[in-house]
Every structure is written in structure tokens, then in C-alpha cells.
Amino acid sequence: MSEIRHNALIGWQENAKLTSSGNKKLENKKISDIFGMNVFDMNTMKEYLTEGAYFSILAAKKQNKKIEIETAEMIAKGMKKWAIDLGATHYTHWFQPLTGGTAEKHDAFYKPSSSNTNGIENLTAAELIQREPDASSFPSGGLRSTDAARGYTVWDPTSPAFILEIESGKTLYIPSVFISYTGESLGYKAPLLKSIESLSQAATSVYHYFDESISSVIPTLGCEQEYFLIDAGLYEARPDLMLTGRTLFGRKSAKGQELDDHYFGVIPERVHNFMNDLEEESLKLGIPVLTRHNEVAPGQFEFAPMFEELNVANDHNMLVMDLMHKVARKHNLRVLMHEKPFHGLNGSGKHNNWSMATDTGINLLSAGNQPGNNLPFITYFVNIIKAVHDNADVLRASISGPGNDHRLGANEAPPAIISIFTGSVMEKLLADFEKMGLNPNAPEGNPKMELDIPKIPSAILDNTDRNRTSPFPFIGNRFEFRAAGSTQNCSLPMMTLNTMVADQLNSFKKSVDEKLSNGTPKEQAITQILQGYIKEAKSIIFNGDGYSDEWEKEAEKRGLSNVKTTPYALDAFITDEAQLLFERNNVLSSKELIARYNVLQEIYVNKISTEACMVKELALTHILPAAIDYQSQLLKLHKGYNELGLDKASTDIKTQIEEIHGHTHAIRNYIAQMDKAGDQMHGVKSVNDESKWLNDNVKPYFDKIREHADALEILVDDSNWKLPKYRELLFIK
Ligand code: ADP
Ligand code: MG
């Protein structure tokens, strides 16, 4: 057996032993004792800030008031004292560039001082508010040229600062937006905040039809995060996992997920230790983790926090992804966040549970006891359906990426067709409303189910069932945007959704106001407009099996898009309508939108090029040598070769080798061509062509090569095979 695979296979037990004790720190503590202990939250602020500073930060959060520089000075002072009291030595603005990840540049609190030979620890208002990282290497999609490459990070006071601890020290993290010298957004957070503001304004003014007393609406988000965990040694023996995040080769093991025995099964102890540790770290950072379980595929798990305000929930999700990698390393495990690390097994998504709530605590998507007679609920419900119907392509674009291309349209993930699951109760409600308007005698939304089991109380049914096959199901009190990819920064899909819904609510308000000014009574005006929307938008509702072939055909008949790959799906971002949509709602200028498009195309090109090089390298240096080696063993060792029928085995191997050789040759040619074309294709426009070209001409070879390589995996002696196999990656824990 190859040395690397062999070592990985005997090493895992040691790896597991080293971390099997897990984390016992929580032993005698309650979660409430540690929750938020490393967060500069409102409670801590009360202690460390003057009353004036405390109330101005509260006003920034609740009423969108800007913080004055004098107040910032006091906040900086309090924040510094708190951080240093807890042992932090450094601080950093923490921001979300268009790479999709997070970024940080640390500075020491310590400064040499003329008045004190030992120096002092300080954080000024200017440092709290704004930093200028030399961030010229982040992708900007053409927003910055190298001669005007300044980028600034600016403090976001609506997401609390926190302290991240590692064994050797602590650092204060200050959530920030990232903008250019000319004020354009270079990251994901600023447009997300703008979209939240637009949605909040639109949803609030619509709510005033029903209740004047609320002063704001905020979107809420609960992100369920799916992921795989594998042993670190086995991971390191797979160059494809290390460099591309997914297995480019690997035959399905004899047993996979068919028995469904992993889903919600007993959590393996080593993983359980990892989860406990991860949760403790998350809780200290104020991330309200509540749920953990095994997912469908062997080696796959899920983690879900309680929902929060969207901006904070998204920051928390970014933070959690980072923590997961850090904590996994402590357990000699590796987290695979890729949307499809294993061919033929379920992929990972990030289910974005999204709703809106008033400042008085009302969930706008809570259907209540009698949904058919609940006009505020129906108003938001129908407007969202209309928004998704009218902007399905933009929503689809917001979840595209090379990883998610393996999920969307594959047979165990939501299809690339955007549709909405409402459940049969809500479907009937919409049909009734379209015909008759509100129904004071509407049935109760949550019927009781009498269970004929002794001593077991009757169960209350939800007003929707579940549908795992829908990309955008309604779940009784929220929508669950399930089609987002597991690696994604959810800012992009959430910003897109917020903007679409804000835009829709604004146009709804305009139409209703028009009717009101013509003297139509309010309830009648609202009902009539909503009835029109249902008529126009109901083709987006689909309550059947989204994975079935029939749905693809049916969707085509209904005129719904089904764009399966990223380079083409992204084009929906640069249509005139999309540019107007984001501009009109003050979320992104067309320049900023096109920049994002360019960056996403560029990321696609870079990821597929990396995969192309890796496919070629593994085929030539791992797969073919193992096969050729074994074939020559066969030829050498066995006398009477023909009589034993071994010539057949040898011929099979030979055929696969030739196929692989032919296809890698094609990839090599394409890579060479691409390099040559790249030189001529300067400027951002070319990235767009390049991504489509790679998608159409290079990527198809990955599967062709894989098919033959995976066939070799069961022709070649196990001891010759160099790459850890699926059964090893997935079942060793
Ligand atoms: P399931 O896997 O059954 O869909 P989970 O409990 O794993 O459910 O996750 C559901 C997620 O939905 C949680 O993060 C939860 O906090 C979130 N959620 C519940 N209500 C809302 C809401 N009103 N707005 C946003 N998210 C919500
Ligand atoms: Mg869910």
C-alpha cells in the first residue's frame, strides 16, 4: 500500500485517542453561565460605558442613528477597558471581502509613549471607527484599479464586538464593513445592511395599514449549517480534498447512505466531543446554538443556532464556520464545508430560515390560529410569493457557485428551478382568498391530531408539512431558503431576498395607496391587489416532488427557468432589470452589482482551473501509476497467465488506462489553450467568457476521467491504491 494511505489508516486511532477526552470545561457550569462572556453586548456595555454612550449605541441599533465622534471616543474607551480586563492584547476590524470568507488585520493596543517609558494600551475613536488595511489584493471586480486601491473598513455598531481566544492569547474583533476610497462596497456586509434597511422601511410602512403603533420591522435569520467531518490524517492523504474541498476521484463504497441508518442516529463519540467543544466556543461568543444531529450521509452532520436579527445571524454564521475549522483541528478532524465533497452522496447546504418581526415582537409570517382570516399574514405571504416569482432568476443567481452546481439539479438536492412549497393547507388558503377574499369562518391553521395511543397526548399539527425537495418552502412561520450552498456567505442570497421583497412591498404600497385615494375601502383595496398577485404569481408554487423528472417538464411548461450552471445563472445579475432593482432600493449601484458578478465569475474560473490541474495531477501521479504498477505485477508474476484468464483483467485495466490518458491529454490541451487565451483576454469582461468556456469545454472531462479512474479502483489490488477510499473517509471515526 502506498505509504501515505497506509500511514493515514494506522494513524487515525492515535488521532482519535489524542482527543477522545473531549472538553470537560463545561462540566459544572450551566450554558447561561458562559453565554456571551466574550461579547461586548448590551449588558457588558451598561457596565463599561457612560449612560450617554450606552444610549447612543442603543439608538444606533434600534433607530438607525449615527454615532457621533465624541460618543465613539467613549465607546472606544469602554471597549478597550473591557477587552484588556479580559486579557486581550490586540484588536482587529473583522470584515467580509468578496472572496466569500472573512478577513482580519490585527493591531496591538500597545503603543510606545513619550510620557511612559513602558508605553500604554490604547484604542482611540478613530481606530475603533475606521481602519485602512492594505487590502489591495482582495477581488474588487473592477471597482478598484491598482493606482486607486485604497480600501477602508468601518465599524458596524449593530453587530457586537467580541473576543476570540486561542491558547496563546486573545484578540478583540470589531465587525466592520469594507468600502473603497470612492465609497463603493468592496465586501458583503454594507449591501446587506442597506438591504435590511430597505426591507425594514418597506415592511414597516405596509404594516401601518394594520397597526400604526409599530415603529420598525427587522428580518430574522436562522442558518442551519450542514458539514462533513473526517479524520485529519485521511484528509491529508487526499490532495483533492486539501486543494479543492471535494473528492475528484473515489468510487462509491459498498455501503453508503442507502440504509438511512446515519440520519439522526447516535452521534459518534469523537464527533460528539467535537460538537461539545464547538458549542462551548460558540456560546462564549454569544452564538445561541441549540441543535445538533447526524445528517443523511455517513460522516455528515448539522448544526443550528436559534434565529437572530439577520445581520448578527450572518456574522455568527461566518464566525461559526471559522470556529468549526479551528475546533476540528484540535480533535484531529477536518471539516468539509464544500457543497458536494462526495460523489453519489448527499451534499451540504445552508438552510436560511428567514422571516420578519416587528419591534413589538410580532412575526409577520406567523399564520396565527386562523390564517384564512389574517390579512397582515396573507399580505406578507403573498407579496413574498410575488417577489420570488418575479425575481426567480436573480434569486437563483444569488446561490450559484462551482460547489453548489453539484447540488442544484442533482438528484438529492433542491433543483436549479426556483419554486415555492406552501403546503396543501396554504395552497387552499390562497385559492380561497383569490376567489373570495378573507374568510371569517376560515378553519383553524393548526388542527389537532388525536393519537390512538394510550397515555400519549394529542399532537398539534403544523399548518404545513415539510418538503425537502423544495428550494424555498414555507415552514408555518418562516420561509426556509434551502438551496443556498454550505460554504456561502449568506449575505448575498439574503441581500437579494431582502431587496426583492422590499421592492415588491413598495410597489404593493403604491398600488394600495392609489386605490385608497380613489376611495376604495382599505381592506377591499388590499384584497383586490393581493388577488391579482396570486393570479400572476401562482405558477411559482409547487407542492410536489421537486426531484422528479416530471417537475422539470412541468416547470418548463410553466415558463420557469432551470439554469444548471453558475456561469450562466450569474447572468441574471447583469440584466437591466436586476441593475434597476438593486439601484432603486439603494442596495447596490450597477457598478457595484457588476463588480460582484465579475468577482463571482472569476472565483468560478479559479476554482475550476484548480480542479482541472488537480484532476490532471492525480490522474497522472496517483491513479495511472497504481494501475500500471498492478498491471505489470499481473504480467510478471503469473505464469500461465492466459489459462488463468488473467489477460481479461489486464485488458480491462489497459482500457481504463488508455481512456484516462486520452482524456487527461484533452484537459492538458485545454489548460494550455486557456493560458494562451488568458494573455490576450485582459480586462474584466474576459472572465465572463472564460468561465463559460471552462464550464462547457473543460469541466465535462472531469467526470469522464473520473468514470474510468473509479472503475480502476475495483480492478487494482487494494494495496496498490494510493488515495484513501470512500469507505475509509466516511466510516472511520
Ligand atoms: P429543521 O431542521 O427542523 O428545519 P432546525 O430546528 O434545525 O429545524 O432549524 C430551524 C431554524 O429556523 C432555527 O435556526 C430556528 O431558530 C429558525 N427559525 C425559527 N423561527 C424563525 C423565524 N421566525 N425567523 C427566522 N428563523 C427562524
Ligand atoms: Mg430545516
CSV table of N, CA and C in Angstrom, one decimal, residues 250-356:
chain,number,residue,atom,x,y,z
A,250,GLY,N,-13.0,8.8,-6.6
A,250,GLY,CA,-13.4,7.9,-5.5
A,250,GLY,C,-14.7,7.2,-5.8
A,251,ARG,N,-14.6,5.9,-5.7
A,251,ARG,CA,-15.8,5.1,-6.1
A,251,ARG,C,-16.7,5.0,-4.8
A,252,LYS,N,-18.0,5.0,-5.1
A,252,LYS,CA,-19.0,4.8,-4.0
A,252,LYS,C,-18.6,3.6,-3.2
A,253,SER,N,-18.7,3.6,-1.9
A,253,SER,CA,-18.3,2.4,-1.2
A,253,SER,C,-19.5,1.4,-1.2
A,254,ALA,N,-19.2,0.2,-0.8
A,254,ALA,CA,-20.3,-0.9,-0.9
A,254,ALA,C,-21.5,-0.4,-0.1
A,255,LYS,N,-21.3,0.3,1.0
A,255,LYS,CA,-22.4,0.8,1.7
A,255,LYS,C,-22.3,2.3,1.8
A,256,GLY,N,-23.4,3.0,1.5
A,256,GLY,CA,-23.4,4.4,1.5
A,256,GLY,C,-24.5,4.9,2.5
A,257,GLN,N,-25.4,5.7,2.0
A,257,GLN,CA,-26.5,6.2,2.8
A,257,GLN,C,-27.8,5.5,2.6
A,258,GLU,N,-27.7,4.4,1.8
A,258,GLU,CA,-29.0,3.7,1.4
A,258,GLU,C,-29.8,3.3,2.6
A,259,LEU,N,-29.2,2.9,3.7
A,259,LEU,CA,-30.0,2.3,4.8
A,259,LEU,C,-30.6,3.4,5.7
A,260,ASP,N,-30.2,4.7,5.4
A,260,ASP,CA,-30.6,5.8,6.2
A,260,ASP,C,-30.3,5.6,7.7
A,261,ASP,N,-29.3,4.8,8.0
A,261,ASP,CA,-29.0,4.5,9.4
A,261,ASP,C,-28.2,5.5,10.1
A,262,HIS,N,-27.7,6.5,9.3
A,262,HIS,CA,-26.9,7.5,9.9
A,262,HIS,C,-27.7,8.7,10.4
A,263,TYR,N,-28.8,9.0,9.5
A,263,TYR,CA,-29.6,10.2,9.8
A,263,TYR,C,-30.2,10.2,11.2
A,264,PHE,N,-30.0,11.2,11.9
A,264,PHE,CA,-30.4,11.3,13.3
A,264,PHE,C,-30.0,10.2,14.2
A,265,GLY,N,-29.0,9.4,13.7
A,265,GLY,CA,-28.5,8.3,14.5
A,265,GLY,C,-27.7,8.7,15.7
A,266,VAL,N,-27.2,7.7,16.4
A,266,VAL,CA,-26.3,8.0,17.6
A,266,VAL,C,-25.1,8.8,17.1
A,267,ILE,N,-24.8,9.9,17.7
A,267,ILE,CA,-23.7,10.7,17.3
A,267,ILE,C,-22.4,10.0,17.7
A,268,PRO,N,-21.4,9.7,16.8
A,268,PRO,CA,-20.2,9.0,17.2
A,268,PRO,C,-19.5,9.9,18.3
A,269,GLU,N,-18.8,9.2,19.2
A,269,GLU,CA,-18.3,9.9,20.4
A,269,GLU,C,-17.3,11.0,20.0
A,270,ARG,N,-16.4,10.6,19.1
A,270,ARG,CA,-15.4,11.6,18.7
A,270,ARG,C,-16.0,12.9,18.1
A,271,VAL,N,-17.1,12.7,17.4
A,271,VAL,CA,-17.8,13.8,16.8
A,271,VAL,C,-18.5,14.6,17.9
A,272,HIS,N,-19.1,13.8,18.8
A,272,HIS,CA,-19.8,14.4,19.9
A,272,HIS,C,-18.9,15.3,20.7
A,273,ASN,N,-17.7,14.9,20.9
A,273,ASN,CA,-16.7,15.7,21.6
A,273,ASN,C,-16.4,17.0,20.9
A,274,PHE,N,-16.3,16.8,19.6
A,274,PHE,CA,-16.0,18.0,18.7
A,274,PHE,C,-17.2,19.0,18.9
A,275,MET,N,-18.4,18.4,18.8
A,275,MET,CA,-19.6,19.3,18.9
A,275,MET,C,-19.7,20.0,20.2
A,276,ASN,N,-19.4,19.3,21.3
A,276,ASN,CA,-19.4,20.0,22.6
A,276,ASN,C,-18.5,21.1,22.7
A,277,ASP,N,-17.3,20.9,22.1
A,277,ASP,CA,-16.2,21.9,22.2
A,277,ASP,C,-16.6,23.1,21.3
A,278,LEU,N,-17.2,22.8,20.1
A,278,LEU,CA,-17.6,23.8,19.2
A,278,LEU,C,-18.7,24.7,19.8
A,279,GLU,N,-19.6,24.0,20.5
A,279,GLU,CA,-20.7,24.7,21.1
A,279,GLU,C,-20.3,25.6,22.2
A,280,GLU,N,-19.3,25.1,23.0
A,280,GLU,CA,-18.8,25.9,24.1
A,280,GLU,C,-18.2,27.2,23.5
A,281,GLU,N,-17.4,27.0,22.5
A,281,GLU,CA,-16.7,28.2,21.9
A,281,GLU,C,-17.8,29.2,21.3
A,282,SER,N,-18.8,28.6,20.7
A,282,SER,CA,-19.8,29.4,20.1
A,282,SER,C,-20.6,30.2,21.2
A,283,LEU,N,-21.0,29.5,22.2
A,283,LEU,CA,-21.8,30.1,23.3
A,283,LEU,C,-21.1,31.2,23.9
A,284,LYS,N,-19.8,31.1,24.1
A,284,LYS,CA,-19.0,32.1,24.7
A,284,LYS,C,-19.0,33.4,23.9
A,285,LEU,N,-19.2,33.2,22.6
A,285,LEU,CA,-19.3,34.3,21.6
A,285,LEU,C,-20.7,34.8,21.4
A,286,GLY,N,-21.6,34.3,22.2
A,286,GLY,CA,-23.0,34.7,22.1
A,286,GLY,C,-23.8,34.2,21.0
A,287,ILE,N,-23.3,33.0,20.4
A,287,ILE,CA,-24.0,32.4,19.3
A,287,ILE,C,-24.9,31.4,19.9
A,288,PRO,N,-26.2,31.5,19.8
A,288,PRO,CA,-27.2,30.7,20.5
A,288,PRO,C,-27.4,29.3,19.9
A,289,VAL,N,-26.4,28.5,19.9
A,289,VAL,CA,-26.5,27.1,19.3
A,289,VAL,C,-27.5,26.3,20.1
A,290,LEU,N,-28.4,25.7,19.4
A,290,LEU,CA,-29.4,24.9,20.1
A,290,LEU,C,-29.4,23.4,19.6
A,291,THR,N,-29.2,23.2,18.3
A,291,THR,CA,-29.5,21.9,17.7
A,291,THR,C,-28.3,21.3,17.0
A,292,ARG,N,-28.1,20.0,17.2
A,292,ARG,CA,-27.0,19.3,16.5
A,292,ARG,C,-27.5,17.9,16.2
A,293,HIS,N,-27.2,17.4,15.1
A,293,HIS,CA,-27.5,16.0,14.8
A,293,HIS,C,-26.8,15.4,13.6
A,294,ASN,N,-26.8,14.1,13.4
A,294,ASN,CA,-26.3,13.5,12.3
A,294,ASN,C,-27.2,13.8,11.1
A,295,GLU,N,-26.5,14.0,9.9
A,295,GLU,CA,-27.3,14.2,8.7
A,295,GLU,C,-27.4,12.9,7.9
A,296,VAL,N,-27.9,13.0,6.7
A,296,VAL,CA,-28.2,11.8,5.9
A,296,VAL,C,-27.0,11.0,5.5
A,297,ALA,N,-26.0,11.6,5.0
A,297,ALA,CA,-24.8,10.9,4.5
A,297,ALA,C,-23.9,10.4,5.7
A,298,PRO,N,-23.3,9.3,5.6
A,298,PRO,CA,-22.3,8.9,6.6
A,298,PRO,C,-21.2,10.0,6.7
A,299,GLY,N,-20.9,10.4,7.9
A,299,GLY,CA,-19.9,11.5,8.0
A,299,GLY,C,-20.4,12.9,7.9
A,300,GLN,N,-21.7,13.0,7.8
A,300,GLN,CA,-22.3,14.3,7.6
A,300,GLN,C,-23.1,14.7,8.8
A,301,PHE,N,-23.0,16.0,9.2
A,301,PHE,CA,-23.7,16.5,10.4
A,301,PHE,C,-24.3,17.8,10.2
A,302,GLU,N,-25.1,18.3,11.2
A,302,GLU,CA,-25.7,19.6,11.1
A,302,GLU,C,-25.7,20.3,12.4
A,303,PHE,N,-25.6,21.6,12.3
A,303,PHE,CA,-25.5,22.5,13.5
A,303,PHE,C,-26.5,23.6,13.2
A,304,ALA,N,-27.3,24.0,14.2
A,304,ALA,CA,-28.3,25.1,14.0
A,304,ALA,C,-28.4,25.9,15.2
A,305,PRO,N,-28.2,27.2,15.1
A,305,PRO,CA,-28.4,28.2,16.2
A,305,PRO,C,-29.9,28.6,16.2
A,306,MET,N,-30.3,29.2,17.2
A,306,MET,CA,-31.6,29.9,17.3
A,306,MET,C,-31.5,31.2,16.4
A,307,PHE,N,-32.6,31.5,15.7
A,307,PHE,CA,-32.6,32.7,14.8
A,307,PHE,C,-32.3,34.0,15.6
A,308,GLU,N,-31.7,34.9,14.8
A,308,GLU,CA,-31.4,36.2,15.4
A,308,GLU,C,-31.7,37.3,14.3
A,309,GLU,N,-31.5,38.6,14.7
A,309,GLU,CA,-31.5,39.6,13.6
A,309,GLU,C,-30.6,39.2,12.5
A,310,LEU,N,-31.0,39.5,11.3
A,310,LEU,CA,-30.3,38.9,10.1
A,310,LEU,C,-28.8,39.3,10.1
A,311,ASN,N,-28.5,40.5,10.3
A,311,ASN,CA,-27.1,41.0,10.2
A,311,ASN,C,-26.2,40.2,11.2
A,312,VAL,N,-26.7,40.1,12.5
A,312,VAL,CA,-26.0,39.4,13.5
A,312,VAL,C,-25.9,37.9,13.2
A,313,ALA,N,-27.0,37.4,12.8
A,313,ALA,CA,-27.1,35.9,12.5
A,313,ALA,C,-26.1,35.6,11.4
A,314,ASN,N,-25.9,36.5,10.4
A,314,ASN,CA,-25.0,36.2,9.3
A,314,ASN,C,-23.6,36.3,9.8
A,315,ASP,N,-23.3,37.3,10.6
A,315,ASP,CA,-21.9,37.4,11.2
A,315,ASP,C,-21.6,36.1,12.0
A,316,HIS,N,-22.6,35.7,12.8
A,316,HIS,CA,-22.5,34.5,13.6
A,316,HIS,C,-22.2,33.3,12.7
A,317,ASN,N,-22.9,33.2,11.6
A,317,ASN,CA,-22.6,32.0,10.7
A,317,ASN,C,-21.2,32.1,10.2
A,318,MET,N,-20.7,33.2,9.8
A,318,MET,CA,-19.4,33.4,9.3
A,318,MET,C,-18.4,33.0,10.4
A,319,LEU,N,-18.7,33.4,11.6
A,319,LEU,CA,-17.8,33.1,12.7
A,319,LEU,C,-17.8,31.6,13.0
A,320,VAL,N,-19.0,31.0,13.0
A,320,VAL,CA,-19.1,29.6,13.3
A,320,VAL,C,-18.3,28.7,12.3
A,321,MET,N,-18.4,29.1,11.0
A,321,MET,CA,-17.6,28.3,10.0
A,321,MET,C,-16.1,28.4,10.4
A,322,ASP,N,-15.7,29.5,10.8
A,322,ASP,CA,-14.3,29.7,11.2
A,322,ASP,C,-14.0,28.8,12.4
A,323,LEU,N,-14.9,28.9,13.4
A,323,LEU,CA,-14.7,28.1,14.6
A,323,LEU,C,-14.6,26.6,14.3
A,324,MET,N,-15.5,26.2,13.4
A,324,MET,CA,-15.6,24.8,13.1
A,324,MET,C,-14.2,24.3,12.7
A,325,HIS,N,-13.6,25.0,11.8
A,325,HIS,CA,-12.2,24.6,11.3
A,325,HIS,C,-11.2,24.6,12.5
A,326,LYS,N,-11.3,25.6,13.3
A,326,LYS,CA,-10.3,25.7,14.4
A,326,LYS,C,-10.5,24.5,15.4
A,327,VAL,N,-11.8,24.3,15.8
A,327,VAL,CA,-12.1,23.3,16.8
A,327,VAL,C,-11.8,21.9,16.2
A,328,ALA,N,-12.1,21.7,14.9
A,328,ALA,CA,-11.9,20.4,14.3
A,328,ALA,C,-10.4,20.0,14.4
A,329,ARG,N,-9.6,21.0,14.2
A,329,ARG,CA,-8.1,20.7,14.2
A,329,ARG,C,-7.7,20.2,15.6
A,330,LYS,N,-8.3,20.8,16.6
A,330,LYS,CA,-8.0,20.3,18.0
A,330,LYS,C,-8.3,18.8,18.2
A,331,HIS,N,-9.3,18.4,17.4
A,331,HIS,CA,-9.7,17.0,17.6
A,331,HIS,C,-9.1,16.1,16.5
A,332,ASN,N,-8.1,16.6,15.8
A,332,ASN,CA,-7.5,15.9,14.7
A,332,ASN,C,-8.6,15.5,13.6
A,333,LEU,N,-9.5,16.3,13.5
A,333,LEU,CA,-10.6,16.1,12.4
A,333,LEU,C,-10.5,17.3,11.5
A,334,ARG,N,-11.1,17.1,10.3
A,334,ARG,CA,-11.2,18.2,9.4
A,334,ARG,C,-12.6,18.4,8.9
A,335,VAL,N,-13.1,19.6,8.9
A,335,VAL,CA,-14.4,19.9,8.4
A,335,VAL,C,-14.4,20.1,6.9
A,336,LEU,N,-15.4,19.4,6.2
A,336,LEU,CA,-15.5,19.7,4.8
A,336,LEU,C,-16.8,20.5,4.7
A,337,MET,N,-16.6,21.7,4.2
A,337,MET,CA,-17.8,22.6,4.1
A,337,MET,C,-18.3,22.7,2.7
A,338,HIS,N,-17.6,22.0,1.8
A,338,HIS,CA,-17.9,22.0,0.3
A,338,HIS,C,-19.4,21.5,0.1
A,339,GLU,N,-20.0,22.0,-0.9
A,339,GLU,CA,-21.4,21.6,-1.2
A,339,GLU,C,-21.5,20.1,-1.6
A,340,LYS,N,-20.4,19.5,-2.1
A,340,LYS,CA,-20.5,18.2,-2.6
A,340,LYS,C,-19.2,17.5,-2.5
A,341,PRO,N,-18.8,17.2,-1.3
A,341,PRO,CA,-17.4,16.6,-1.1
A,341,PRO,C,-17.4,15.1,-1.7
A,342,PHE,N,-18.5,14.4,-1.7
A,342,PHE,CA,-18.5,13.0,-2.1
A,342,PHE,C,-19.6,12.8,-3.2
A,343,HIS,N,-19.1,12.3,-4.3
A,343,HIS,CA,-19.9,11.9,-5.4
A,343,HIS,C,-20.9,10.8,-5.0
A,344,GLY,N,-22.2,11.0,-5.4
A,344,GLY,CA,-23.1,9.9,-5.1
A,344,GLY,C,-23.7,10.0,-3.7
A,345,LEU,N,-23.3,10.9,-2.9
A,345,LEU,CA,-23.9,11.0,-1.5
A,345,LEU,C,-24.5,12.4,-1.4
A,346,ASN,N,-25.3,12.6,-0.4
A,346,ASN,CA,-26.0,13.9,-0.2
A,346,ASN,C,-24.9,15.0,-0.1
A,347,GLY,N,-25.2,16.1,-0.6
A,347,GLY,CA,-24.4,17.3,-0.5
A,347,GLY,C,-24.8,18.1,0.7
A,348,SER,N,-24.1,19.2,1.0
A,348,SER,CA,-24.4,20.0,2.1
A,348,SER,C,-24.9,21.4,1.7
A,349,GLY,N,-25.9,21.8,2.4
A,349,GLY,CA,-26.5,23.1,2.1
A,349,GLY,C,-26.5,24.0,3.4
A,350,LYS,N,-27.0,25.2,3.2
A,350,LYS,CA,-27.2,26.0,4.4
A,350,LYS,C,-28.6,26.5,4.3
A,351,HIS,N,-29.4,26.0,5.2
A,351,HIS,CA,-30.8,26.4,5.1
A,351,HIS,C,-31.1,27.7,5.8
A,352,ASN,N,-31.5,28.7,5.0
A,352,ASN,CA,-31.7,30.0,5.6
A,352,ASN,C,-33.1,30.2,6.0
A,353,ASN,N,-33.4,30.0,7.3
A,353,ASN,CA,-34.7,30.3,7.8
A,353,ASN,C,-34.9,31.8,8.0
A,354,TRP,N,-35.8,32.3,7.2
A,354,TRP,CA,-35.9,33.8,7.1
A,354,TRP,C,-37.3,34.3,7.4
A,355,SER,N,-37.4,35.3,8.2
A,355,SER,CA,-38.8,35.9,8.4
A,355,SER,C,-38.6,37.4,8.7
A,356,MET,N,-39.6,38.0,9.2
A,356,MET,CA,-39.5,39.4,9.6
A,356,MET,C,-40.3,39.6,10.8
